[in-house]
Short mmCIF file of C-alpha atoms in Angstrom, two decimals:
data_model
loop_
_atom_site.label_atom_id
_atom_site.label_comp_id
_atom_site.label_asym_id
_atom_site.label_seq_id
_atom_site.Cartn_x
_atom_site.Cartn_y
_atom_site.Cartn_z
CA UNK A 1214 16.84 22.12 -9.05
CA UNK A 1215 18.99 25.19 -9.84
CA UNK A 1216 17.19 28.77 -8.87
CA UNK A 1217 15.87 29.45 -12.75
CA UNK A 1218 14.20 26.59 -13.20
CA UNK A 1219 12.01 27.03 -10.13
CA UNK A 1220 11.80 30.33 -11.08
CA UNK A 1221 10.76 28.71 -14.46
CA UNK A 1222 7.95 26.44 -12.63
CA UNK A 1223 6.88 29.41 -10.11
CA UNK A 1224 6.29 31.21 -13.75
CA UNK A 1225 4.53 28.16 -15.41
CA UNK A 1226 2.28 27.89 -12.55
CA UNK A 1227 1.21 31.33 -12.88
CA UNK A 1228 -0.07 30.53 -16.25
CA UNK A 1229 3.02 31.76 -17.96
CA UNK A 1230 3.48 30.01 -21.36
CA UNK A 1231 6.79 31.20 -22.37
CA UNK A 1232 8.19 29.53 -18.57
CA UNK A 1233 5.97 26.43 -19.84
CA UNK A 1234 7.53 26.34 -23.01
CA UNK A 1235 10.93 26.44 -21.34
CA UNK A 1236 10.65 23.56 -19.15
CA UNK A 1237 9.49 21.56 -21.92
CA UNK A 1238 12.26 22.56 -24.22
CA UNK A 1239 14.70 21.64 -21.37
CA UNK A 1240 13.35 18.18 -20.66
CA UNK A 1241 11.78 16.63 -23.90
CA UNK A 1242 14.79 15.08 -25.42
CA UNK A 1243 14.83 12.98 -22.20
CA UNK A 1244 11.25 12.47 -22.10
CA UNK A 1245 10.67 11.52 -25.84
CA UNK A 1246 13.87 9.08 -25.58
CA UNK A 1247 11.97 7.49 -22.79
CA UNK A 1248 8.93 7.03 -24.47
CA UNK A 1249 11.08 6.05 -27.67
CA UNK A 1250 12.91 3.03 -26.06
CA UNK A 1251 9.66 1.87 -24.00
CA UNK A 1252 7.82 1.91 -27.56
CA UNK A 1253 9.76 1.57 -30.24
CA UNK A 1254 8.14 3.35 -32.21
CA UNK A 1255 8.42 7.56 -32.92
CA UNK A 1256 4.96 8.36 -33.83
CA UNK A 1257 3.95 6.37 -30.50
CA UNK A 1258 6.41 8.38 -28.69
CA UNK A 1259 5.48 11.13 -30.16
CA UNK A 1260 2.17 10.89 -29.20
CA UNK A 1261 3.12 9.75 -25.47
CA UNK A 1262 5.74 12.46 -25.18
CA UNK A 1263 3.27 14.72 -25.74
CA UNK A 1264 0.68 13.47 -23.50
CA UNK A 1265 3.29 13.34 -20.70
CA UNK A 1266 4.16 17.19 -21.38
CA UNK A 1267 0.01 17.94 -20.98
CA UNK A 1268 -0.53 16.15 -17.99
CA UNK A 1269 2.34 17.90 -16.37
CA UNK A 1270 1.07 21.02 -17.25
CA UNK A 1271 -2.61 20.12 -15.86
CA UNK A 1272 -0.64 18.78 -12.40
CA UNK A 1273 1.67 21.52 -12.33
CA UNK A 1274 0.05 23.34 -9.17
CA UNK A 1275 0.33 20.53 -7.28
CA UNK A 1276 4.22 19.67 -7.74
CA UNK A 1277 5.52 20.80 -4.50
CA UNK A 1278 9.36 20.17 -5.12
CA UNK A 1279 10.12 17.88 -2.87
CA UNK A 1280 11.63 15.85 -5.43
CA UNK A 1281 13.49 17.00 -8.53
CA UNK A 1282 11.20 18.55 -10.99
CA UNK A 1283 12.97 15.95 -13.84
CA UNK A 1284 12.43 12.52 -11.78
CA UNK A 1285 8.71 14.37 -11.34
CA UNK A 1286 8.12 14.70 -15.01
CA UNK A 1287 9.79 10.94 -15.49
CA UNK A 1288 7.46 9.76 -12.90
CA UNK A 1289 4.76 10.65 -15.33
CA UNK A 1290 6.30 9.47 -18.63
CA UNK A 1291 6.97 6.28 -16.64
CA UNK A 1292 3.46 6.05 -15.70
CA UNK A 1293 1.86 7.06 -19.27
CA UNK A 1294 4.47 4.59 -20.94
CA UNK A 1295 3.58 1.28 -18.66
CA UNK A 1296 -0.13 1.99 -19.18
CA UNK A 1297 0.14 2.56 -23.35
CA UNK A 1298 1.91 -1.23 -23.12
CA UNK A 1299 -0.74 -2.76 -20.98
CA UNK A 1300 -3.06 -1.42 -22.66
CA UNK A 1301 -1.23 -2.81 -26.28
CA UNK A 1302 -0.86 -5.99 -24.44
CA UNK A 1303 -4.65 -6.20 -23.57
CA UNK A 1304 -5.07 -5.47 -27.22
CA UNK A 1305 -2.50 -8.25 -28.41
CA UNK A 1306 -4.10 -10.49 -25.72
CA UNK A 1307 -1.27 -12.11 -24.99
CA UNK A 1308 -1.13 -14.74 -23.00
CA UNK A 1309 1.83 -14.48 -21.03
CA UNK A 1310 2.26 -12.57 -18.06
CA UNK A 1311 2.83 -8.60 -18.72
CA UNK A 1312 5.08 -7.36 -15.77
CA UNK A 1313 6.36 -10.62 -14.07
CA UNK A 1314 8.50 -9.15 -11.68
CA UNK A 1315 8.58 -12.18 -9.84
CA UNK A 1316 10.86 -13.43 -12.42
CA UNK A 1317 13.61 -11.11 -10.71
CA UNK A 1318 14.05 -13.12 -7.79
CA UNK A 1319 13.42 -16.71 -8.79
CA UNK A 1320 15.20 -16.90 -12.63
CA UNK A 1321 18.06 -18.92 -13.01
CA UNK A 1322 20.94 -17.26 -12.80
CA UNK A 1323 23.01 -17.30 -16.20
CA UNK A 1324 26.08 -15.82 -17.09
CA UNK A 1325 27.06 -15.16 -21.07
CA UNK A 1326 29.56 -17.03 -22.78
CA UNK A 1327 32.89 -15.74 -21.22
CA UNK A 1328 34.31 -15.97 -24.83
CA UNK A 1329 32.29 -13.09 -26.32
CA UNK A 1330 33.28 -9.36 -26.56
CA UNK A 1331 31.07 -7.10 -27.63
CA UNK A 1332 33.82 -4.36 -28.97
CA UNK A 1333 35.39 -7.58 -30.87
CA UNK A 1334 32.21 -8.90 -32.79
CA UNK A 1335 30.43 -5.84 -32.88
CA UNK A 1336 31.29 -2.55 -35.04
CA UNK A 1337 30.43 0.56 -32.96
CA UNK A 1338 26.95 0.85 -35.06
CA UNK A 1339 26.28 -2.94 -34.79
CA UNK A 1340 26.78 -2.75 -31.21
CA UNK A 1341 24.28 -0.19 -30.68
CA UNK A 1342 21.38 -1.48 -33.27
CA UNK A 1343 21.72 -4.55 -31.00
CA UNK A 1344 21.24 -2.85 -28.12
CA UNK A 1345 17.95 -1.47 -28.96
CA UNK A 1346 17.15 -4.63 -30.29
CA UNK A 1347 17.97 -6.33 -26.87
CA UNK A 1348 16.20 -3.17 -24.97
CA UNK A 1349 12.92 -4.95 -26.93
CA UNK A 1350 13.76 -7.64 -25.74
CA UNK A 1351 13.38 -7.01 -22.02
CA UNK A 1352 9.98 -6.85 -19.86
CA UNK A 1353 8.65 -3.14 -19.71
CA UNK A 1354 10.05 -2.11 -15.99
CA UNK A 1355 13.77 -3.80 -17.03
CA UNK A 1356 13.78 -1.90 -20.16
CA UNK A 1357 12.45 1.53 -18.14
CA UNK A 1358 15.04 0.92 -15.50
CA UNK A 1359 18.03 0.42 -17.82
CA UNK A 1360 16.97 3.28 -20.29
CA UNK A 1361 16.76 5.68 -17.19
CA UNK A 1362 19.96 4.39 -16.03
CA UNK A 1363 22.00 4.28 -19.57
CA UNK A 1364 20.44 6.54 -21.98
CA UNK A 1365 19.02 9.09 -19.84
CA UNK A 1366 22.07 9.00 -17.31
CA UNK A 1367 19.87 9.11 -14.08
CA UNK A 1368 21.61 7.93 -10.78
CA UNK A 1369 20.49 5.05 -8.65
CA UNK A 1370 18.95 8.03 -6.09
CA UNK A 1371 16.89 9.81 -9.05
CA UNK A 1372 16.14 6.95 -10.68
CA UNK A 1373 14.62 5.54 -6.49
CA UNK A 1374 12.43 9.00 -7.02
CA UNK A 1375 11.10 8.79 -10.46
CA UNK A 1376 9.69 4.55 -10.06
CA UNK A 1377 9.29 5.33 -6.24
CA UNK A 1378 11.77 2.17 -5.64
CA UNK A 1379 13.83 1.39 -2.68
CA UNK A 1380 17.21 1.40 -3.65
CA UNK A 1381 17.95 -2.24 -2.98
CA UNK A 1382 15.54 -2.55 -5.62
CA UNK A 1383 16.58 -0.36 -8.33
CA UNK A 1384 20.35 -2.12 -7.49
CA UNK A 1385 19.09 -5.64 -7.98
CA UNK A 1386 16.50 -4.41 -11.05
CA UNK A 1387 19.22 -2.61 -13.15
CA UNK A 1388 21.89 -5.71 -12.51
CA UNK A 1389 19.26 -7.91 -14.03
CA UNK A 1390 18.52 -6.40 -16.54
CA UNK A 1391 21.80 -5.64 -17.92
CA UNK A 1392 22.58 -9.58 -17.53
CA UNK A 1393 19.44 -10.30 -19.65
CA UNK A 1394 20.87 -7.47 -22.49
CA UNK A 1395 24.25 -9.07 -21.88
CA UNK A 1396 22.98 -12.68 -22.77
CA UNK A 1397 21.16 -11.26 -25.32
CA UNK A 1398 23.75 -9.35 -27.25
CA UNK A 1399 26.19 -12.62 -26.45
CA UNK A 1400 23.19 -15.16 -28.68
CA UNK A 1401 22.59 -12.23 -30.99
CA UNK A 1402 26.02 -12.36 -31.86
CA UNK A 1403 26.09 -16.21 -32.15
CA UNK A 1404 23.20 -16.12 -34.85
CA UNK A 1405 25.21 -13.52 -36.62
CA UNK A 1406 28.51 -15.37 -36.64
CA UNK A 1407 26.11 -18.28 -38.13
CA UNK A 1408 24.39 -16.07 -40.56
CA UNK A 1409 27.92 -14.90 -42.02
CA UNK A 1410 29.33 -18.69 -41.91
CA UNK A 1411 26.18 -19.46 -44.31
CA UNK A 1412 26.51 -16.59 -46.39
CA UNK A 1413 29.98 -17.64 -47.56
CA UNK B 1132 36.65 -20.39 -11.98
CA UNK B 1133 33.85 -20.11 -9.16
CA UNK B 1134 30.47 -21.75 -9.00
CA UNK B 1135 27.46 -19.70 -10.33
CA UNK B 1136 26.08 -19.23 -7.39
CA UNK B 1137 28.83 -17.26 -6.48
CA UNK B 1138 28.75 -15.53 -9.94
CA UNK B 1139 24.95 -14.66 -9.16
CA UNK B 1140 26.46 -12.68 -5.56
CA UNK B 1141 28.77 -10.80 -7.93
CA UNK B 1142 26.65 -9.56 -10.97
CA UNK B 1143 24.74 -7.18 -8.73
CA UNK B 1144 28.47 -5.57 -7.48
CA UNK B 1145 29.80 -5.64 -11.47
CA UNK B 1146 26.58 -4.00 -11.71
CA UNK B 1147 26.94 -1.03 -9.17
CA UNK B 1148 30.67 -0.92 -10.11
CA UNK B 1149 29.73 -0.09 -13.58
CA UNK B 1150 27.69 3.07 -12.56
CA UNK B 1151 30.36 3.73 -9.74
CA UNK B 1152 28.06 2.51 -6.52
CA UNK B 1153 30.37 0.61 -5.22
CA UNK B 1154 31.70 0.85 -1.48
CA UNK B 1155 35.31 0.39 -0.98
CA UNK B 1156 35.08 -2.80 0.90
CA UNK B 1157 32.53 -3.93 -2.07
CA UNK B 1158 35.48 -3.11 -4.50
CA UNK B 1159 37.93 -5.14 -3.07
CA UNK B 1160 35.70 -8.01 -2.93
CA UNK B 1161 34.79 -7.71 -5.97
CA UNK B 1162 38.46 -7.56 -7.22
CA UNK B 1163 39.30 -10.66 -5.39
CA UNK B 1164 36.64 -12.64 -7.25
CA UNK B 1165 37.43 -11.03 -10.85
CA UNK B 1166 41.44 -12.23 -10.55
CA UNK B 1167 40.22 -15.56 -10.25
CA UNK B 1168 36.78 -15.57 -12.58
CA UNK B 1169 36.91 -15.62 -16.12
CA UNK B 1170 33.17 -15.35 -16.83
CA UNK B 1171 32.84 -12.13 -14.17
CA UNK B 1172 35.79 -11.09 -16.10
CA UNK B 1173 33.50 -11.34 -19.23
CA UNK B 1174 30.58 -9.83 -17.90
CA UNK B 1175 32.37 -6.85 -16.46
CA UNK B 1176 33.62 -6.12 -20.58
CA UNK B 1177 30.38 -6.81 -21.34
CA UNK B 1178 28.44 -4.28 -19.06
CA UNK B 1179 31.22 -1.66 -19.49
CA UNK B 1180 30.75 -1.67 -23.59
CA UNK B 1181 27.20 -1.40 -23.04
CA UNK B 1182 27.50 1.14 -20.80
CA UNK B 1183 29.96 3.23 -22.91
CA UNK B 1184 27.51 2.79 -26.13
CA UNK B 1185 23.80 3.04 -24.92
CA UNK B 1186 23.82 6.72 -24.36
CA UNK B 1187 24.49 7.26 -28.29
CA UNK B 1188 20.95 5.89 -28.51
CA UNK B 1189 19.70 8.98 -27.42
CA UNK B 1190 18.06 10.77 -29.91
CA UNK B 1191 16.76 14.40 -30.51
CA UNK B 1192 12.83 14.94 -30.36
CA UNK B 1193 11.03 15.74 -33.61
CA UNK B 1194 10.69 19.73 -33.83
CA UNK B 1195 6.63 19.35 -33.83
CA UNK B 1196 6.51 17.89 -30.32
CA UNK B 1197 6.95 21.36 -28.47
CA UNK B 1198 4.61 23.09 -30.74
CA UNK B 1199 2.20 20.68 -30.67
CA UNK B 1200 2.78 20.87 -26.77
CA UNK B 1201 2.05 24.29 -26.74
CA UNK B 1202 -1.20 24.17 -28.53
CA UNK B 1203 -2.50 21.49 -25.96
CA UNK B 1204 -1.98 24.10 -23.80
CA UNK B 1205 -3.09 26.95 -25.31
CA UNK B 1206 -6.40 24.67 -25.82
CA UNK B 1207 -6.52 23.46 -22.35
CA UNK B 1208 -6.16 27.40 -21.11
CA UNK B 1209 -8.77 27.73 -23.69
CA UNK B 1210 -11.13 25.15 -21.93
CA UNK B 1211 -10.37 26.00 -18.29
CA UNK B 1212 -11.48 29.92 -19.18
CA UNK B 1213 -14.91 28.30 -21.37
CA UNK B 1214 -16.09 25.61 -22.76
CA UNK B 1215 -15.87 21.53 -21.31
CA UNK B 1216 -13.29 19.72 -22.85
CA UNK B 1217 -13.71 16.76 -24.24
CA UNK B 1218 -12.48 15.05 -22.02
CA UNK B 1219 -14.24 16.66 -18.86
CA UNK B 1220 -17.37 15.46 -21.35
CA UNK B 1221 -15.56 12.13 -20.67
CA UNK B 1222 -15.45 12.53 -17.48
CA UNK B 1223 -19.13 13.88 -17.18
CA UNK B 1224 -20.21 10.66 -19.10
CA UNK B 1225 -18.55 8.24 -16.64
CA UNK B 1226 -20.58 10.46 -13.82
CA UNK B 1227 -24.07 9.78 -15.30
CA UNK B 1228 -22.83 6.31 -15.58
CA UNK B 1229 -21.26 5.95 -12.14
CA UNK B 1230 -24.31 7.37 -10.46
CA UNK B 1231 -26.54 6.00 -11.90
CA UNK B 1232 -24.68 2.94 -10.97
CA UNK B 1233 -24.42 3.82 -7.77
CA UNK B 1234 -28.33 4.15 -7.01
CA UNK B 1235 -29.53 1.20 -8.62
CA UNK B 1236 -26.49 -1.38 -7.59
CA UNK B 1237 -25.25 -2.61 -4.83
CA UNK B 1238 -23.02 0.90 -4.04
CA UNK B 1239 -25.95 1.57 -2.25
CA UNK B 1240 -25.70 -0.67 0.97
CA UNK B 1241 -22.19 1.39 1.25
CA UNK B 1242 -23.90 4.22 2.05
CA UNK B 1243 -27.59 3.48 3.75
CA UNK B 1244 -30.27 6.47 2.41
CA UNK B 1245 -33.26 7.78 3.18
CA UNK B 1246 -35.48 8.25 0.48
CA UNK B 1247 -35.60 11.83 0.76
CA UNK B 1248 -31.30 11.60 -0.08
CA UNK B 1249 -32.56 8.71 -2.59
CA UNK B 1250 -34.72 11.75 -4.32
CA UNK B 1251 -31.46 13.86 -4.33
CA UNK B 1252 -29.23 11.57 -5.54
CA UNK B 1253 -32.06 11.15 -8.18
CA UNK B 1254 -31.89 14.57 -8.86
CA UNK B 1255 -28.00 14.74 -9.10
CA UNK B 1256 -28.35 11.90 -11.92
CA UNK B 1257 -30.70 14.21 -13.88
CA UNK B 1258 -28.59 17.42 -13.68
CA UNK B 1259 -25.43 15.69 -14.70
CA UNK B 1260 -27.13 13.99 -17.41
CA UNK B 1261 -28.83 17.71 -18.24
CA UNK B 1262 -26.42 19.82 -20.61
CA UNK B 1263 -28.60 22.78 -18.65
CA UNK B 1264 -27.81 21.75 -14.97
CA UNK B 1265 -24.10 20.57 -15.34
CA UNK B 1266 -21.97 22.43 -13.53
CA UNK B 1267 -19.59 24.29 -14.80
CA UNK B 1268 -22.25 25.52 -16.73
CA UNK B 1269 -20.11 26.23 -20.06
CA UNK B 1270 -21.31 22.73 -21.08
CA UNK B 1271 -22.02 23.27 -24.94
CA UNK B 1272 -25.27 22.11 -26.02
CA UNK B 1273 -23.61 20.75 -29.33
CA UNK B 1274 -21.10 18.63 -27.12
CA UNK B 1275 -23.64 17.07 -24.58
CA UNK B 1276 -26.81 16.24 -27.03
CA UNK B 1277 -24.61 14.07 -28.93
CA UNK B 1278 -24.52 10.69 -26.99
CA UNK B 1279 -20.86 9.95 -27.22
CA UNK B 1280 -19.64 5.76 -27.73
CA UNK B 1281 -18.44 5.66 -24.45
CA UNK B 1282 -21.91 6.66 -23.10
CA UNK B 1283 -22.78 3.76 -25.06
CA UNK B 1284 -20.41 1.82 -23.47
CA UNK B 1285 -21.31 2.58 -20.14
CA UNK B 1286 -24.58 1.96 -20.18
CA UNK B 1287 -23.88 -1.43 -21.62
CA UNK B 1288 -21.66 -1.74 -18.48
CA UNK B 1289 -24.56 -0.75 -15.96
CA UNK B 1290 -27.18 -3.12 -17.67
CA UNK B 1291 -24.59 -6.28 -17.25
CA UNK B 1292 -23.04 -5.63 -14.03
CA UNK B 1293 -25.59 -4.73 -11.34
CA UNK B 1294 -26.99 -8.05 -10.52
CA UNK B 1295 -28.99 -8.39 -6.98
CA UNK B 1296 -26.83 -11.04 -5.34
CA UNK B 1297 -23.17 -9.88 -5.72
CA UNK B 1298 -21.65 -8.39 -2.49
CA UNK B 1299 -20.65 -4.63 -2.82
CA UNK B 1300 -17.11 -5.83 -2.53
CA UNK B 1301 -17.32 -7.25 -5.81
CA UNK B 1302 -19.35 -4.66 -7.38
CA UNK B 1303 -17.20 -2.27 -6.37
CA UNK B 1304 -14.34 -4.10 -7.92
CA UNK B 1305 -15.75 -4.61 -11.30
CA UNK B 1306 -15.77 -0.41 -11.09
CA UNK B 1307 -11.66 -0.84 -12.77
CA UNK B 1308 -13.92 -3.01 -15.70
CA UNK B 1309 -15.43 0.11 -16.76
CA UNK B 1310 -14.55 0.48 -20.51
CA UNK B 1311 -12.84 4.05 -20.11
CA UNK B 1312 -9.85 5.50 -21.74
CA UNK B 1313 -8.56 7.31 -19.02
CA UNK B 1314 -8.40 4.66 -16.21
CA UNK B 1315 -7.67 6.12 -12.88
CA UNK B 1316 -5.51 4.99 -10.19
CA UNK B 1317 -8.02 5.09 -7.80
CA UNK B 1318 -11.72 6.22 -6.93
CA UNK B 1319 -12.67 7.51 -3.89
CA UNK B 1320 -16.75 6.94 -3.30
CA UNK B 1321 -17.79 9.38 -0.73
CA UNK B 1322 -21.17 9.76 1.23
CA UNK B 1323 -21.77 13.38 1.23
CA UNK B 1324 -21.72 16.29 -0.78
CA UNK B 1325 -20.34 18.32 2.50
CA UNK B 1326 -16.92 16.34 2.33
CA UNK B 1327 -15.82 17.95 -0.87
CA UNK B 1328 -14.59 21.12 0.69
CA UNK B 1329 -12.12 18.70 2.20
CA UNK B 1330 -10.33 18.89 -1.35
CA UNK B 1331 -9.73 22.80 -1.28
CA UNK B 1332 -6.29 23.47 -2.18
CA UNK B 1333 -6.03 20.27 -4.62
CA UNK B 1334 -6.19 21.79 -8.60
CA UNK B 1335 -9.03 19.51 -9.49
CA UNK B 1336 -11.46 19.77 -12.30
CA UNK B 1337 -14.84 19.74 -11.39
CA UNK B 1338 -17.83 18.38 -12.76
CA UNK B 1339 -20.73 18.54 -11.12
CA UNK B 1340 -20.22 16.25 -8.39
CA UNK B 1341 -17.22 14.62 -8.91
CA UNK B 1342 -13.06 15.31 -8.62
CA UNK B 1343 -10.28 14.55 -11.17
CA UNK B 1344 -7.19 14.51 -9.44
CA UNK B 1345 -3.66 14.26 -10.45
CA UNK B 1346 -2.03 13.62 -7.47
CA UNK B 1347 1.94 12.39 -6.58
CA UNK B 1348 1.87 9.22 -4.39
CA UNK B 1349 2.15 11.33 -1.21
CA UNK B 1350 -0.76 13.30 -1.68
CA UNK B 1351 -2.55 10.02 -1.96
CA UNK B 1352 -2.39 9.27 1.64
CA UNK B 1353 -2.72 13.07 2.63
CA UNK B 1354 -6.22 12.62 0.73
CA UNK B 1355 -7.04 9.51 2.94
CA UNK B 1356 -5.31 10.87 5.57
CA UNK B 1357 -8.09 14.21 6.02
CA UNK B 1358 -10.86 11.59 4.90
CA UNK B 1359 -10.16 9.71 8.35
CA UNK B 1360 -9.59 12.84 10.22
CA UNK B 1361 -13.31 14.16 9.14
CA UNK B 1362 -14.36 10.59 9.79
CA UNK B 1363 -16.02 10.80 6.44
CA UNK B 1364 -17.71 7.57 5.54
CA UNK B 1365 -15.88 6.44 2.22
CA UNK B 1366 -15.22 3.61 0.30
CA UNK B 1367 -11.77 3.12 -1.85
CA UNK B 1368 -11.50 0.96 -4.54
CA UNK B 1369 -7.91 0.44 -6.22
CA UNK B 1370 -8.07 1.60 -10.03
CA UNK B 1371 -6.77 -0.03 -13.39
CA UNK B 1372 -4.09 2.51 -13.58
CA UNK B 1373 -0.74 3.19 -12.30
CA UNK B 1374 -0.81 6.90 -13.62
CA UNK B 1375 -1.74 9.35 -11.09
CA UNK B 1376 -4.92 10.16 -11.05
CA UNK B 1377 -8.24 9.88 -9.11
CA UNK B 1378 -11.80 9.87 -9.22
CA UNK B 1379 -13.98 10.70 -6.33
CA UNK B 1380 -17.10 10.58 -6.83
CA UNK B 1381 -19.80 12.04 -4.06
CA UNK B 1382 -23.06 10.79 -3.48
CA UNK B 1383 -25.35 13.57 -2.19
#
């Protein structure tokens, strides 16, 4: 944390709105990309960005820096984001299991087809539509853990802080859930090749 | 080309080689296996271009999220100086509720009383449910006489959950079925009044008798952690919520 931005949050504590105002200004794009990818939808984020940026504020007295003040604040996104899609999945009542973790350990292994390349079937654009689309694609803590790791650019130790993960853990969770985007991206881009055969 | 259960050893090291985690020795392992595995070969590409292109997904916020931020905040500043927000009316609701509860149901045999401490409890019931007696005692009339829908809602929980027979166990686990917006974490259910002071030094709204607090994980077990030292008699029960927050709720 570098000297102003604790200087920032000392501020902010003190009931200082301008500091406040700061801190958010520093760490929304982060935050509302979070709550972007985990929702897929703006006004959603919107809405959850915001809350996260309120109940930061209301906890702010009690953050005590002992870990960074940004794996703090995406502690709290994560939190407000899993609960929004439980809470959507209670409404969807959807059978299937929510956050089946155990899936990590006991799914069978697949690897894509060796033949595909991404750069090669995919424009730069295409490439990252289907991304996102494959993001959706992926159970709520895969799709948190790989957004931390790609979009927001967290390392493995950060990312350990803000899901309060062992590192083995956040090793093993990322590596699965780029294989699932990977096999993903590698059918997505079968359907397409057979969507442009047809259209010819 | 090696087996897939090989290839399953080696995604997690493509993996950490991607973001750079790899050890040395890891590295050369790694290598080793790629010279002589096409699909690895494959899935290294693969993770590298996705890698490469995920961080243009990032996208800048729309300009009304700080400002409407800041007037959250402004409100809430607004709220801690006067008047009960509407959620601490929340909050205030799930009390009545939760005491109420807590008298009549099974909570009871948690916490043994004497029906002189059954008459205060009583009492406590009353001045939460009391615009008048609610402490802080900014409570606006306008906000309390209006029975809210989650008032509704909890009293429809009360009537259908106490039932004579069930253990406290279970009664106190149906507490994460209360239909409530903001679902806690945890809730701590503690015997006295007295114990509160224990929470000095935590930033916690108060209503009447009962603690909201946003906590980090640590401070979790430093709550439980001074509840054992004081040997206060309490009773945890694991909330709906993984956000951090608790309820603790005192019965005088």
């Amino acid at each position: 944390m570098s000297k102003n931005e604790s200087d920032l949050i000392r501020r902010a504590k003190d009931g200082d709105s301008s500091a406040f105002e700061e801190l958010v200004l520093t760490h929304q794009t982060k935050v509302y990309n979070l709550t972007l990818r985990m929702t897929g939808n703006p006004e959603d984020a919107l809405d959850l960005s915001q809350e996260t940026f309120i109940r930061v504020y209301k906890a702010l007295p009690l953050f005590k820096g002992q870990s960074a003040f940004s794996t703090w604040i995406y502690s709290i996104a994560s939190n407000i984001c899993l609960d929004f899609l439980r809470k959507q999945k209670k409404k969807k009542a959807v059978s299937i299991s929510f956050s089946d973790l155990s899936r990590e350990d006991d799914s069978a292994f697949e690897l894509p087809d060796s033949r595909f390349d991404p750069e090669r079937e995919y424009e730069k654009a295409e490439l990252r539509d289907a991304i996102a689309a494959g993001l959706d694609t992926l159970s709520p803590e895969h799709r948190e853990i790989l957004i931390l790791r790609e979009i927001n650019g967290l390392s493995y130790r950060e990312i350990c802080d803000a899901l309060d993960l062992e590192e083995g853990t956040v090793k093993s969770r990322i590596s699965r859930a780029r294989l699932q985007l990977c096999n993903f991206l590698g059918n997505n881009s079968g359907k397409k090749a057979s969507k442009e055969r047809k259209g010819r | 080309m090696s087996s897939v259960e090989n290839c399953e050893l080696y995604s997690d090291l493509i993996s950490a080689y991607v973001d750079g985690e790899l050890t040395d020795e890891d590295s050369a392992r790694l290598q080793a296996h790629l010279n002589q595995c096409e699909s690895c070969r494959a899935l290294l590409s693969m993770m590298l271009s996705i890698h490469d292109t995920a961080p243009e997904l990032e996208q800048e916020p729309p300009k009304e999220l700080l400002s409407r931020v800041m007037s959250s905040v402004s409100a809430e500043k607004k709220n801690k100086s006067g008047g009960l927000s509407r959620f601490k009316f929340t909050i205030a609701a799930a009390v009545v509720a939760l005491v109420v509860y807590a008298v009549g149901g099974p909570l009871d045999s948690l916490f043994p009383q004497t029906p002189e401490e059954n008459a205060n409890t009583s009492a406590v019931t009353e001045s939460a449910a009391s615009p008048a007696n609610v402490s802080p005692s900014s409570l606006a009339p306008a906000q309390s006489a209006t029975p809210s829908a989650k008032t509704a809602d909890m009293a429809m929980y009360n009537s259908r959950s106490v039932s004579s027979d069930a253990t406290a166990e279970t009664e106190l686990a149906n507490l994460s079925e209360i239909p409530y917006d903001e679902s806690f974490a945890f809730y701590i259910v503690l015997s006295s009044q007295d114990v509160l002071s224990l929470f000095n030094g935590y930033t916690a709204d108060v209503i009447s008798n009962t603690y909201y607090i946003p906590f980090d994980k640590l401070e979790r077990e430093e709550i439980l952690a001074k509840l054992d030292a004081a040997s206060v008699n309490y009773a945890l029960h694991e909330g709906d919520s993984s956000a951090y927050r608790a309820l603790v709720i005192a019965k005088e």
